[in-house]
Amino acid sequence: MKIKKQTKMVDLVQFVDRFAICEDGQPLRLEEHQRRILTEAFKFGKDDRLKYRTIIYSAPKKSGKTAINSLVVDWWSFCVQPPDEIIIASNDLDQAVSRVYDAARGFIERNPALRAEAHITRNLITLDNGTTIKAIPSDYAGEAGANQGLASFDELWGFMSERSRRLYEELTPVPTRKNSIRFISTYAGWENESVLLEEIYNRIFDKQGNVKPGVNRPLGEDLPVYTVGDLFMYWDHIPKMSWQTPEYYASQRADLRLNTYLRLHENRWVSNESSFFEMDQWDACVDPDFRPPLPSPRLQLWVGADASTKKDRSAVVSVYRDGNMVCLGPFTTWQPTKIKPMDLEESMEAYIKMLSRNYEVIEVRYDPFQFHRSATTLLKDGINMVEFPQTVGNLTDMGQCLFDAVKHQSLKLYADADMRKEASFAVGKETPRGMRIVKEKASHKIDAIIALAMATHAASTTPGEVEVWEMPFATAGGGRSSGVGAGRSPGDFRYSNDQVQNLAGGKEGFYVRREPKEVWDRDW
């Protein structure tokens, strides 16, 4: 069939059979259920008008949804009412050009007949018939007044921001065109988060997941296809592709949290809040023969400090690295009351100083909200204090880091009933960026878990071995003359007098300070 200047509308399934070539060079063959669904969804009437204006294709992950979406784009661009405008909208999570655009471009480039009639750039394809395919970001303002025949959306669950909602509304079907539709490929989202998709879903299903009265089943009971008005929805929970094997799903069940597995691989709506840890995974990280490390000036610690003065508990938790493992070091917690609030100087500051005397403290991460004055004091004592505000982004980064360490058993713990109790009460919220610890929804104090997450993230994101500088400093009358830690004795720097004399070349009046290079760069 000659494509150039084609004006007669060609069936979508027929177009795929004739022109779709996979990446391995083999023709793409639609599965039988795909052929039935697409034939029904894109059925033209006697007036050459499509019956449905919003078409949703939803199935478990790895069901070929993106490929189907891109083939709809290519078919529409070559065969439906040219010249036309096709817009592929990225969701909030796409980093650059939409995956649908990349896939649509790939199908055109792999078929010489299609490629000969297309002029392709990074985000625009122009065909000889006058139709354009444009990929756009989730910026609604630039698309006001668009005159598209087809608007393509992939993973609509990710359209969660106000700007992406407005983009979807701007790309409503154009009433002055004979055919103008939205095509949406997606799997399920998070309840009360993926609101746009949830509203469309609720046109078909009630809150209990039952089909609402008045909804039609055009393909009968064997395929989950539903229609109401101009909405066509294929929403499947059962994998139907040959590569979706029991072995694949067994691996995915072992690797994913339950709610994540249900959303991705059973295409079910789930809450994005749940227990942060699977406690059997936490227990698997506990070594019954493991104990807190004895003091050693050569053992490098990363420390997390979560402070409160009146209500919440406070915690200082340290970890160290042993090969590819992050190991729990010394930690302690304090419980202030309204009557007896925390004395940060006598508690957390003193404990961090003790760690600094007995170990090599690489850094202490802290939230400056309650701990700024203490951090300033400790910084003057030569301890590397690193601000780490408990923002949504930081809580997500450190939460995902700790979650991964527990899941993959790269965290080594010693048995501690209080720490385990906090872990069992920790609440997590699944976000597009990862698992976030939700402090305000925990039913028990989890300050030690927060501090552990900060310390684990610090240890995990420090590349390689930490370079530590050793340098003797002159003293006047046995005391320090200037600089951070002035007036401290050699013992304060975790060396005996004999060690100090040895490191200083045996010269009286010298002592040694050992700190990470970044501290030297900052302080000197």
Short mmCIF file of C-alpha atoms in Angstrom, two decimals:
data_model
loop_
_atom_site.label_atom_id
_atom_site.label_comp_id
_atom_site.label_asym_id
_atom_site.label_seq_id
_atom_site.Cartn_x
_atom_site.Cartn_y
_atom_site.Cartn_z
CA MET A 1 0.00 0.00 0.00
CA LYS A 2 1.32 3.41 -0.90
CA ILE A 3 1.28 5.75 2.12
CA LYS A 4 2.11 9.08 0.50
CA LYS A 5 -0.87 11.48 0.33
CA GLN A 6 -3.13 8.72 1.63
CA THR A 7 -6.61 10.09 2.26
CA LYS A 8 -8.69 6.95 2.70
CA MET A 9 -8.83 5.87 6.33
CA VAL A 10 -7.17 2.49 6.90
CA ASP A 11 -8.02 0.17 9.78
CA LEU A 12 -5.56 0.43 12.71
CA VAL A 13 -5.01 -3.31 13.00
CA GLN A 14 -4.39 -3.55 9.25
CA PHE A 15 -1.88 -0.69 9.47
CA VAL A 16 0.02 -2.46 12.26
CA ASP A 17 0.07 -5.75 10.35
CA ARG A 18 1.51 -4.06 7.23
CA PHE A 19 3.90 -1.49 8.61
CA ALA A 20 4.98 -2.18 12.23
CA ILE A 21 8.51 -3.53 12.57
CA CYS A 22 10.04 -4.42 15.94
CA GLU A 23 13.52 -3.44 17.08
CA ASP A 24 14.84 -6.89 16.10
CA GLY A 25 13.66 -6.30 12.51
CA GLN A 26 10.75 -8.72 12.75
CA PRO A 27 7.14 -7.73 11.96
CA LEU A 28 5.05 -6.87 14.98
CA ARG A 29 2.09 -9.18 15.48
CA LEU A 30 -0.72 -8.05 17.74
CA GLU A 31 -2.17 -10.55 20.20
CA GLU A 32 -5.75 -11.62 19.58
CA HIS A 33 -7.11 -9.66 22.55
CA GLN A 34 -5.29 -6.53 21.34
CA ARG A 35 -6.81 -6.89 17.86
CA ARG A 36 -10.32 -7.15 19.30
CA ILE A 37 -9.86 -4.20 21.67
CA LEU A 38 -8.35 -1.86 19.08
CA THR A 39 -10.89 -2.82 16.44
CA GLU A 40 -13.73 -1.93 18.77
CA ALA A 41 -12.10 1.24 20.14
CA PHE A 42 -11.39 2.69 16.67
CA LYS A 43 -14.56 1.67 14.86
CA PHE A 44 -15.73 4.33 12.40
CA GLY A 45 -19.37 4.97 11.65
CA LYS A 46 -20.94 5.56 8.22
CA ASP A 47 -20.05 9.24 8.50
CA ASP A 48 -16.39 8.35 9.09
CA ARG A 49 -16.63 9.52 12.68
CA LEU A 50 -15.25 7.62 15.66
CA LYS A 51 -17.73 6.70 18.36
CA TYR A 52 -15.38 7.33 21.31
CA ARG A 53 -13.52 10.54 22.15
CA THR A 54 -11.58 9.30 25.18
CA ILE A 55 -9.97 5.86 24.89
CA ILE A 56 -8.13 4.30 27.82
CA TYR A 57 -5.88 1.27 27.41
CA SER A 58 -4.92 0.03 30.88
CA ALA A 59 -3.20 -3.25 31.70
CA PRO A 60 -0.45 -4.54 34.01
CA LYS A 61 3.10 -3.36 33.52
CA LYS A 62 4.94 -4.84 30.53
CA SER A 63 1.71 -5.40 28.59
CA GLY A 64 2.87 -3.36 25.59
CA LYS A 65 0.84 -0.26 26.46
CA THR A 66 3.44 2.26 25.30
CA ALA A 67 3.91 0.39 22.02
CA ILE A 68 0.15 0.38 21.42
CA ASN A 69 -0.02 4.11 22.13
CA SER A 70 2.82 4.85 19.71
CA LEU A 71 1.23 2.72 16.98
CA VAL A 72 -2.02 4.66 17.40
CA VAL A 73 0.01 7.85 16.92
CA ASP A 74 1.69 6.57 13.75
CA TRP A 75 -1.52 5.19 12.27
CA TRP A 76 -3.38 8.41 12.94
CA SER A 77 -0.59 10.52 11.45
CA PHE A 78 -0.47 8.61 8.15
CA CYS A 79 -4.08 7.51 7.68
CA VAL A 80 -6.61 9.70 9.51
CA GLN A 81 -7.74 13.08 8.11
CA PRO A 82 -4.41 14.61 7.08
CA PRO A 83 -3.19 17.25 7.46
CA ASP A 84 -3.56 17.00 11.22
CA GLU A 85 -1.83 17.86 14.48
CA ILE A 86 -0.89 15.15 16.97
CA ILE A 87 0.31 16.08 20.45
CA ILE A 88 2.10 13.64 22.75
CA ALA A 89 1.98 14.97 26.30
CA SER A 90 4.64 14.08 28.86
CA ASN A 91 3.56 13.56 32.45
CA ASP A 92 5.16 15.13 35.52
CA LEU A 93 7.77 12.37 35.71
CA ASP A 94 9.11 12.34 32.15
CA GLN A 95 12.63 13.71 32.13
CA ALA A 96 12.69 14.70 28.47
CA VAL A 97 10.82 13.53 25.39
CA SER A 98 7.95 11.14 26.05
CA ARG A 99 8.54 7.42 25.70
CA VAL A 100 5.57 7.30 23.35
CA TYR A 101 7.25 9.80 21.02
CA ASP A 102 10.47 7.77 21.04
CA ALA A 103 8.56 4.59 20.25
CA ALA A 104 6.50 6.26 17.50
CA ARG A 105 9.65 7.64 15.94
CA GLY A 106 11.26 4.19 16.13
CA PHE A 107 8.43 2.49 14.25
CA ILE A 108 8.64 5.12 11.50
CA GLU A 109 12.43 4.90 11.22
CA ARG A 110 12.41 1.09 10.98
CA ASN A 111 10.02 1.01 8.02
CA PRO A 112 11.51 2.49 4.82
CA ALA A 113 8.09 3.32 3.37
CA LEU A 114 7.15 5.37 6.43
CA ARG A 115 10.62 6.85 6.86
CA ALA A 116 10.65 8.16 3.28
CA GLU A 117 7.71 10.46 4.06
CA ALA A 118 8.82 11.73 7.47
CA HIS A 119 11.11 14.55 8.53
CA ILE A 120 12.23 13.79 12.10
CA THR A 121 13.77 15.96 14.80
CA ARG A 122 14.16 15.46 18.52
CA ASN A 123 10.58 16.43 19.42
CA LEU A 124 8.82 16.99 16.08
CA ILE A 125 7.93 14.72 13.16
CA THR A 126 6.54 16.30 10.00
CA LEU A 127 4.99 14.08 7.34
CA ASP A 128 4.65 14.79 3.65
CA ASN A 129 0.85 14.73 4.06
CA GLY A 130 1.08 17.81 6.31
CA THR A 131 0.47 16.05 9.64
CA THR A 132 2.80 16.84 12.52
CA ILE A 133 3.62 14.79 15.64
CA LYS A 134 4.85 16.96 18.49
CA ALA A 135 6.10 15.95 21.93
CA ILE A 136 5.51 18.52 24.66
CA PRO A 137 6.32 18.78 28.38
CA SER A 138 3.66 19.10 31.07
CA ASP A 139 3.28 22.84 30.49
CA TYR A 140 -0.33 23.69 29.77
CA ALA A 141 0.24 27.37 28.93
CA GLY A 142 1.97 26.67 25.62
CA GLU A 143 -0.90 24.57 24.26
CA ALA A 144 -3.86 26.88 24.74
CA GLY A 145 -5.89 26.92 21.52
CA ALA A 146 -4.36 23.74 20.06
CA ASN A 147 -6.24 22.17 17.15
CA GLN A 148 -5.15 18.57 17.55
CA GLY A 149 -6.88 15.56 16.12
CA LEU A 150 -5.14 13.21 18.55
CA ALA A 151 -3.77 13.90 22.04
CA SER A 152 -1.69 11.04 23.41
CA PHE A 153 -1.11 10.55 27.14
CA ASP A 154 1.08 7.85 28.68
CA GLU A 155 0.85 6.83 32.37
CA LEU A 156 -1.88 9.28 33.27
CA TRP A 157 -1.50 8.28 36.93
CA GLY A 158 1.59 10.53 36.91
CA PHE A 159 -0.43 13.63 35.95
CA MET A 160 -0.67 14.80 39.55
CA SER A 161 0.30 18.46 39.46
CA GLU A 162 -1.98 21.39 38.74
CA ARG A 163 -0.08 22.26 35.58
CA SER A 164 -0.44 18.72 34.17
CA ARG A 165 -4.15 18.77 35.03
CA ARG A 166 -4.52 22.00 33.09
CA LEU A 167 -2.59 20.54 30.18
CA TYR A 168 -5.03 17.61 30.05
CA GLU A 169 -7.95 20.02 30.09
CA GLU A 170 -6.42 22.20 27.35
CA LEU A 171 -6.08 19.12 25.14
CA THR A 172 -9.77 18.30 25.24
CA PRO A 173 -11.13 16.90 21.94
CA VAL A 174 -11.72 19.69 19.42
CA PRO A 175 -15.45 19.81 18.50
CA THR A 176 -14.88 21.46 15.10
CA ARG A 177 -12.83 18.51 13.82
CA LYS A 178 -14.58 15.45 12.45
CA ASN A 179 -12.37 13.26 14.62
CA SER A 180 -10.53 14.54 17.68
CA ILE A 181 -9.77 12.16 20.54
CA ARG A 182 -7.60 11.46 23.56
CA PHE A 183 -5.75 8.14 23.75
CA ILE A 184 -4.46 7.18 27.18
CA SER A 185 -2.20 4.24 28.05
CA THR A 186 -1.64 3.72 31.76
CA TYR A 187 -1.75 1.43 34.73
CA ALA A 188 -3.45 2.20 38.04
CA GLY A 189 -2.40 5.03 40.32
CA TRP A 190 -2.46 5.90 44.01
CA GLU A 191 -5.76 6.55 45.72
CA ASN A 192 -6.34 10.26 46.40
CA GLU A 193 -3.07 11.13 44.65
CA SER A 194 -3.61 10.25 40.99
CA VAL A 195 -6.83 12.26 41.05
CA LEU A 196 -7.21 12.92 37.32
CA LEU A 197 -7.07 9.25 36.38
CA GLU A 198 -9.14 8.28 39.40
CA GLU A 199 -11.97 10.59 38.30
CA ILE A 200 -12.10 8.94 34.88
CA TYR A 201 -11.93 5.47 36.40
CA ASN A 202 -14.85 6.32 38.69
CA ARG A 203 -17.07 6.96 35.66
CA ILE A 204 -17.02 3.19 35.15
CA PHE A 205 -16.53 1.75 38.65
CA ASP A 206 -17.98 2.59 42.06
CA LYS A 207 -15.93 2.81 45.29
CA GLN A 208 -16.17 -0.95 45.79
CA GLY A 209 -14.81 -1.60 42.29
CA ASN A 210 -18.14 -2.75 40.89
CA VAL A 211 -19.28 -1.70 37.41
CA LYS A 212 -21.79 1.11 37.63
CA PRO A 213 -25.30 0.79 36.19
CA GLY A 214 -25.56 1.94 32.59
CA VAL A 215 -22.01 0.87 31.65
CA ASN A 216 -21.84 -1.32 28.53
CA ARG A 217 -19.64 -4.38 27.83
CA PRO A 218 -19.26 -4.32 24.01
CA LEU A 219 -16.89 -7.32 23.90
CA GLY A 220 -18.83 -9.43 26.37
CA GLU A 221 -17.61 -10.84 29.64
CA ASP A 222 -14.34 -12.39 28.41
CA LEU A 223 -12.54 -9.05 27.94
CA PRO A 224 -12.73 -6.21 30.48
CA VAL A 225 -13.84 -3.49 28.07
CA TYR A 226 -16.31 -0.89 29.30
CA THR A 227 -18.05 2.01 27.58
CA VAL A 228 -20.29 4.82 28.73
CA GLY A 229 -21.11 7.78 26.51
CA ASP A 230 -18.00 8.69 24.49
CA LEU A 231 -15.63 6.97 26.99
CA PHE A 232 -14.00 3.63 26.04
CA MET A 233 -12.04 1.88 28.76
CA TYR A 234 -10.05 -1.35 28.60
CA TRP A 235 -8.97 -2.05 32.21
CA ASP A 236 -7.35 -5.42 32.77
CA HIS A 237 -5.84 -7.04 35.87
CA ILE A 238 -4.63 -10.25 34.23
CA PRO A 239 -1.34 -10.44 32.30
CA LYS A 240 -1.81 -11.73 28.76
CA MET A 241 1.60 -11.40 27.10
CA SER A 242 3.92 -14.37 26.56
CA TRP A 243 6.80 -12.77 28.45
CA GLN A 244 4.74 -12.20 31.58
CA THR A 245 5.75 -15.57 33.04
CA PRO A 246 5.25 -17.02 36.54
CA GLU A 247 9.00 -16.77 37.03
CA TYR A 248 8.94 -13.05 36.21
CA TYR A 249 6.16 -12.39 38.70
CA ALA A 250 7.81 -14.48 41.41
CA SER A 251 10.90 -12.32 41.01
CA GLN A 252 8.84 -9.13 41.10
CA ARG A 253 6.94 -10.22 44.22
CA ALA A 254 10.23 -10.84 45.99
CA ASP A 255 11.64 -7.49 44.91
CA LEU A 256 8.69 -5.11 45.38
CA ARG A 257 6.56 -3.92 48.26
CA LEU A 258 3.09 -5.45 48.26
CA ASN A 259 1.26 -2.25 47.26
CA THR A 260 3.79 -1.53 44.53
CA TYR A 261 3.39 -5.05 43.16
CA LEU A 262 -0.40 -4.77 43.17
CA ARG A 263 -0.34 -1.43 41.37
CA LEU A 264 2.23 -2.32 38.73
CA HIS A 265 1.55 -5.97 38.07
CA GLU A 266 -2.14 -6.39 38.94
CA ASN A 267 -3.15 -2.90 37.80
CA ARG A 268 -4.98 -2.18 41.06
CA TRP A 269 -5.52 1.10 42.88
CA VAL A 270 -3.62 1.20 46.17
CA SER A 271 -2.88 3.58 49.00
CA ASN A 272 0.58 5.09 48.82
CA GLU A 273 0.98 4.87 52.60
CA SER A 274 1.82 1.63 54.39
CA SER A 275 4.21 0.16 56.92
CA PHE A 276 7.66 1.32 55.93
CA PHE A 277 9.41 -2.01 56.56
CA GLU A 278 8.50 -5.61 56.00
CA MET A 279 9.54 -6.81 59.44
CA ASP A 280 10.81 -10.15 58.19
CA GLN A 281 13.24 -8.17 56.03
CA TRP A 282 14.26 -6.08 59.05
CA ASP A 283 14.81 -9.22 61.13
CA ALA A 284 16.92 -10.72 58.34
CA CYS A 285 19.33 -7.77 58.77
CA VAL A 286 19.86 -8.60 62.46
CA ASP A 287 22.95 -10.69 63.21
CA PRO A 288 22.55 -12.33 66.64
CA ASP A 289 26.34 -12.48 67.05
CA PHE A 290 26.89 -8.84 66.08
CA ARG A 291 27.63 -6.30 68.79
CA PRO A 292 28.25 -2.52 68.86
CA PRO A 293 31.87 -1.80 67.94
CA LEU A 294 34.44 -1.04 70.62
CA PRO A 295 36.06 2.42 70.53
CA SER A 296 38.70 2.76 67.85
CA PRO A 297 40.25 5.97 66.48
CA ARG A 298 40.48 4.27 63.06
CA LEU A 299 36.79 3.30 62.80
CA GLN A 300 34.95 5.84 60.64
CA LEU A 301 31.42 6.72 61.73
CA TRP A 302 28.60 8.55 59.99
CA VAL A 303 26.10 9.97 62.45
CA GLY A 304 22.46 11.08 62.25
CA ALA A 305 21.00 13.38 64.91
CA ASP A 306 17.24 13.92 65.34
CA ALA A 307 16.58 16.48 68.06
CA SER A 308 13.58 17.58 70.10
CA THR A 309 13.42 19.58 73.28
CA LYS A 310 9.96 18.98 74.82
CA LYS A 311 7.76 16.35 73.16
CA ASP A 312 9.32 13.95 70.67
CA ARG A 313 12.19 11.69 71.49
CA SER A 314 15.67 12.63 70.41
CA ALA A 315 18.18 10.22 68.95
CA VAL A 316 21.78 10.03 67.84
CA VAL A 317 22.53 6.99 65.68
CA SER A 318 25.84 6.09 64.08
CA VAL A 319 26.79 3.64 61.35
CA TYR A 320 30.04 2.52 59.78
CA ARG A 321 30.99 0.74 56.60
CA ASP A 322 32.40 -2.76 56.34
CA GLY A 323 32.98 -3.58 52.68
CA ASN A 324 29.62 -3.28 50.94
CA MET A 325 27.71 -3.37 54.21
CA VAL A 326 26.51 -0.47 56.34
CA CYS A 327 26.69 -1.54 60.00
CA LEU A 328 24.87 -0.11 62.99
CA GLY A 329 27.24 1.60 65.40
CA PRO A 330 26.63 3.10 68.85
CA PHE A 331 23.34 4.93 69.32
CA THR A 332 21.15 6.29 72.09
CA THR A 333 17.82 8.05 72.56
CA TRP A 334 16.36 10.55 75.04
CA GLN A 335 12.74 11.22 75.98
CA PRO A 336 12.10 14.82 77.11
CA THR A 337 8.94 15.94 78.87
CA LYS A 338 7.21 19.28 79.33
CA ILE A 339 8.36 19.29 82.95
CA LYS A 340 11.89 18.18 82.15
CA PRO A 341 12.84 19.35 78.65
CA MET A 342 16.00 18.25 76.90
CA ASP A 343 19.30 19.78 77.86
CA LEU A 344 20.95 19.43 74.47
CA GLU A 345 24.37 20.34 75.79
CA GLU A 346 24.36 17.63 78.45
CA SER A 347 22.75 14.97 76.26
CA MET A 348 23.14 15.02 72.50
CA GLU A 349 26.16 17.32 72.35
CA ALA A 350 27.97 15.34 75.01
CA TYR A 351 27.21 12.05 73.26
CA ILE A 352 28.42 13.32 69.88
CA LYS A 353 31.61 14.59 71.52
CA MET A 354 32.10 11.17 73.09
CA LEU A 355 31.73 9.54 69.66
CA SER A 356 34.21 12.03 68.25
CA ARG A 357 36.74 11.17 70.97
CA ASN A 358 36.37 7.41 70.59
CA TYR A 359 35.93 7.05 66.84
CA GLU A 360 36.67 8.83 63.57
CA VAL A 361 33.46 10.80 62.99
CA ILE A 362 33.29 11.61 59.28
CA GLU A 363 30.13 13.70 59.50
CA VAL A 364 27.07 14.34 61.62
CA ARG A 365 23.85 15.06 59.74
CA TYR A 366 21.23 17.06 61.55
CA ASP A 367 18.04 19.05 61.05
CA PRO A 368 18.84 22.67 61.99
CA PHE A 369 15.30 23.33 63.29
CA GLN A 370 16.10 22.30 66.88
CA PHE A 371 19.83 21.70 66.66
CA HIS A 372 21.37 24.78 65.07
CA ARG A 373 23.00 26.18 68.25
CA SER A 374 24.32 22.77 69.23
CA ALA A 375 25.69 22.18 65.72
CA THR A 376 27.48 25.53 65.83
CA THR A 377 29.10 24.56 69.14
CA LEU A 378 30.14 21.14 67.89
CA LEU A 379 31.48 22.63 64.67
CA LYS A 380 33.75 24.87 66.71
CA ASP A 381 35.05 21.73 68.40
CA GLY A 382 36.17 20.42 65.01
CA ILE A 383 33.28 18.00 64.36
CA ASN A 384 32.02 17.94 60.78
CA MET A 385 28.37 19.03 61.13
CA VAL A 386 26.28 18.82 57.95
CA GLU A 387 22.85 20.46 57.73
CA PHE A 388 20.21 18.04 56.44
CA PRO A 389 16.77 19.68 56.84
CA GLN A 390 13.88 17.24 57.01
CA THR A 391 12.29 18.46 53.79
CA VAL A 392 10.08 16.23 51.67
CA GLY A 393 12.97 15.66 49.28
CA ASN A 394 15.46 14.73 52.01
CA LEU A 395 12.97 12.49 53.82
CA THR A 396 12.39 10.70 50.51
CA ASP A 397 16.08 10.34 49.65
CA MET A 398 17.09 9.03 53.05
CA GLY A 399 13.93 6.92 53.35
CA GLN A 400 14.50 5.19 50.01
CA CYS A 401 18.15 4.63 50.92
CA LEU A 402 17.26 2.95 54.22
CA PHE A 403 14.39 1.03 52.62
CA ASP A 404 16.75 -0.37 49.95
CA ALA A 405 19.42 -1.23 52.53
CA VAL A 406 16.92 -3.26 54.56
CA LYS A 407 15.27 -4.90 51.56
CA HIS A 408 18.58 -5.95 50.02
CA GLN A 409 20.15 -6.77 53.40
CA SER A 410 23.06 -4.42 52.93
CA LEU A 411 22.40 -3.09 56.45
CA LYS A 412 23.81 -5.07 59.37
CA LEU A 413 22.06 -4.64 62.70
CA TYR A 414 22.58 -5.94 66.21
CA ALA A 415 19.53 -6.98 68.20
CA ASP A 416 17.79 -4.08 69.93
CA ALA A 417 14.17 -4.28 71.01
CA ASP A 418 13.57 -0.50 71.03
CA MET A 419 15.01 -0.01 67.56
CA ARG A 420 12.92 -2.89 66.21
CA LYS A 421 9.79 -1.44 67.82
CA GLU A 422 10.39 1.89 66.12
CA ALA A 423 10.93 0.11 62.80
CA SER A 424 7.60 -1.70 63.16
CA PHE A 425 5.76 1.61 63.66
CA ALA A 426 7.44 3.53 60.83
CA VAL A 427 5.06 4.64 58.08
CA GLY A 428 6.14 5.03 54.46
CA LYS A 429 4.60 6.92 51.59
CA GLU A 430 5.36 5.77 48.06
CA THR A 431 6.13 8.69 45.77
CA PRO A 432 7.48 8.89 42.22
CA ARG A 433 10.91 9.70 43.73
CA GLY A 434 10.87 6.77 46.14
CA MET A 435 9.74 5.76 49.62
CA ARG A 436 9.38 8.67 52.04
CA ILE A 437 9.31 8.28 55.80
CA VAL A 438 6.17 9.99 57.10
CA LYS A 439 6.98 11.20 60.61
CA GLU A 440 3.66 12.81 61.41
CA LYS A 441 1.65 9.64 60.70
CA ALA A 442 3.67 7.26 62.82
CA SER A 443 1.70 5.88 65.77
CA HIS A 444 4.88 5.60 67.85
CA LYS A 445 8.08 7.58 68.16
CA ILE A 446 10.45 6.77 65.31
CA ASP A 447 13.26 9.24 65.98
CA ALA A 448 15.92 6.51 66.05
CA ILE A 449 14.74 5.34 62.62
CA ILE A 450 14.93 8.91 61.32
CA ALA A 451 18.48 9.28 62.67
CA LEU A 452 19.41 5.83 61.28
CA ALA A 453 18.10 6.86 57.85
CA MET A 454 20.15 10.07 57.94
CA ALA A 455 23.31 8.18 58.93
CA THR A 456 22.75 5.40 56.40
CA HIS A 457 22.19 7.91 53.61
CA ALA A 458 25.37 9.76 54.60
CA ALA A 459 27.45 6.57 54.62
CA SER A 460 25.92 5.30 51.37
CA THR A 461 26.43 8.55 49.44
CA THR A 462 30.04 9.11 50.51
CA PRO A 463 32.13 7.76 47.63
CA GLY A 464 34.99 5.38 48.33
CA GLU A 465 37.28 5.72 51.31
CA VAL A 466 37.25 9.03 53.16
CA GLU A 467 40.59 10.81 52.95
CA VAL A 468 41.74 11.80 56.44
CA TRP A 469 44.54 14.29 56.97
CA GLU A 470 46.99 14.05 59.86
CA MET A 471 48.97 17.22 60.60
CA PRO A 472 50.95 18.38 63.66
CA PHE A 473 50.20 21.85 65.03
CA ALA A 474 52.47 24.06 67.09
CA THR A 475 51.30 25.01 70.56
CA ALA A 476 52.21 27.87 72.81
CA GLY A 477 52.84 26.71 76.37
CA GLY A 478 51.18 23.38 75.68
CA GLY A 479 47.96 24.97 74.38
CA ARG A 480 46.59 25.59 70.92
CA SER A 481 47.22 29.09 69.64
CA SER A 482 44.51 29.34 66.95
CA GLY A 483 42.00 27.51 64.77
CA VAL A 484 39.12 25.14 65.36
CA GLY A 485 39.47 23.27 68.65
CA ALA A 486 41.93 25.75 70.18
CA GLY A 487 42.96 24.84 73.70
CA ARG A 488 42.10 21.15 73.42
CA SER A 489 44.60 18.63 74.73
CA PRO A 490 46.16 15.87 72.63
CA GLY A 491 43.80 13.40 74.30
CA ASP A 492 40.85 15.27 72.84
CA PHE A 493 42.05 14.23 69.40
CA ARG A 494 41.88 10.52 70.28
CA TYR A 495 45.60 9.85 70.68
CA SER A 496 47.67 9.03 73.74
CA ASN A 497 50.59 11.29 74.57
CA ASP A 498 52.99 8.68 73.17
CA GLN A 499 51.01 8.53 69.90
CA VAL A 500 51.04 12.31 69.64
CA GLN A 501 54.80 12.51 70.21
CA ASN A 502 55.37 9.78 67.63
CA LEU A 503 53.17 11.41 64.98
CA ALA A 504 54.74 14.80 65.60
CA GLY A 505 58.21 13.46 65.09
CA GLY A 506 58.98 13.41 68.80
CA LYS A 507 58.94 17.21 69.07
CA GLU A 508 57.68 18.72 72.30
CA GLY A 509 54.88 21.25 71.91
CA PHE A 510 53.19 19.63 68.90
CA TYR A 511 49.98 17.65 68.63
CA VAL A 512 47.99 16.05 65.82
CA ARG A 513 44.50 16.70 64.51
CA ARG A 514 42.84 14.12 62.24
CA GLU A 515 39.74 15.14 60.27
CA PRO A 516 38.25 14.55 56.80
CA LYS A 517 39.84 16.66 54.08
CA GLU A 518 36.57 18.53 53.46
CA VAL A 519 36.73 19.81 57.06
CA TRP A 520 40.26 21.06 56.55
CA ASP A 521 39.22 22.77 53.32
CA ARG A 522 36.36 24.47 55.13
CA ASP A 523 38.11 25.44 58.36
CA TRP A 524 41.52 26.45 57.09
#
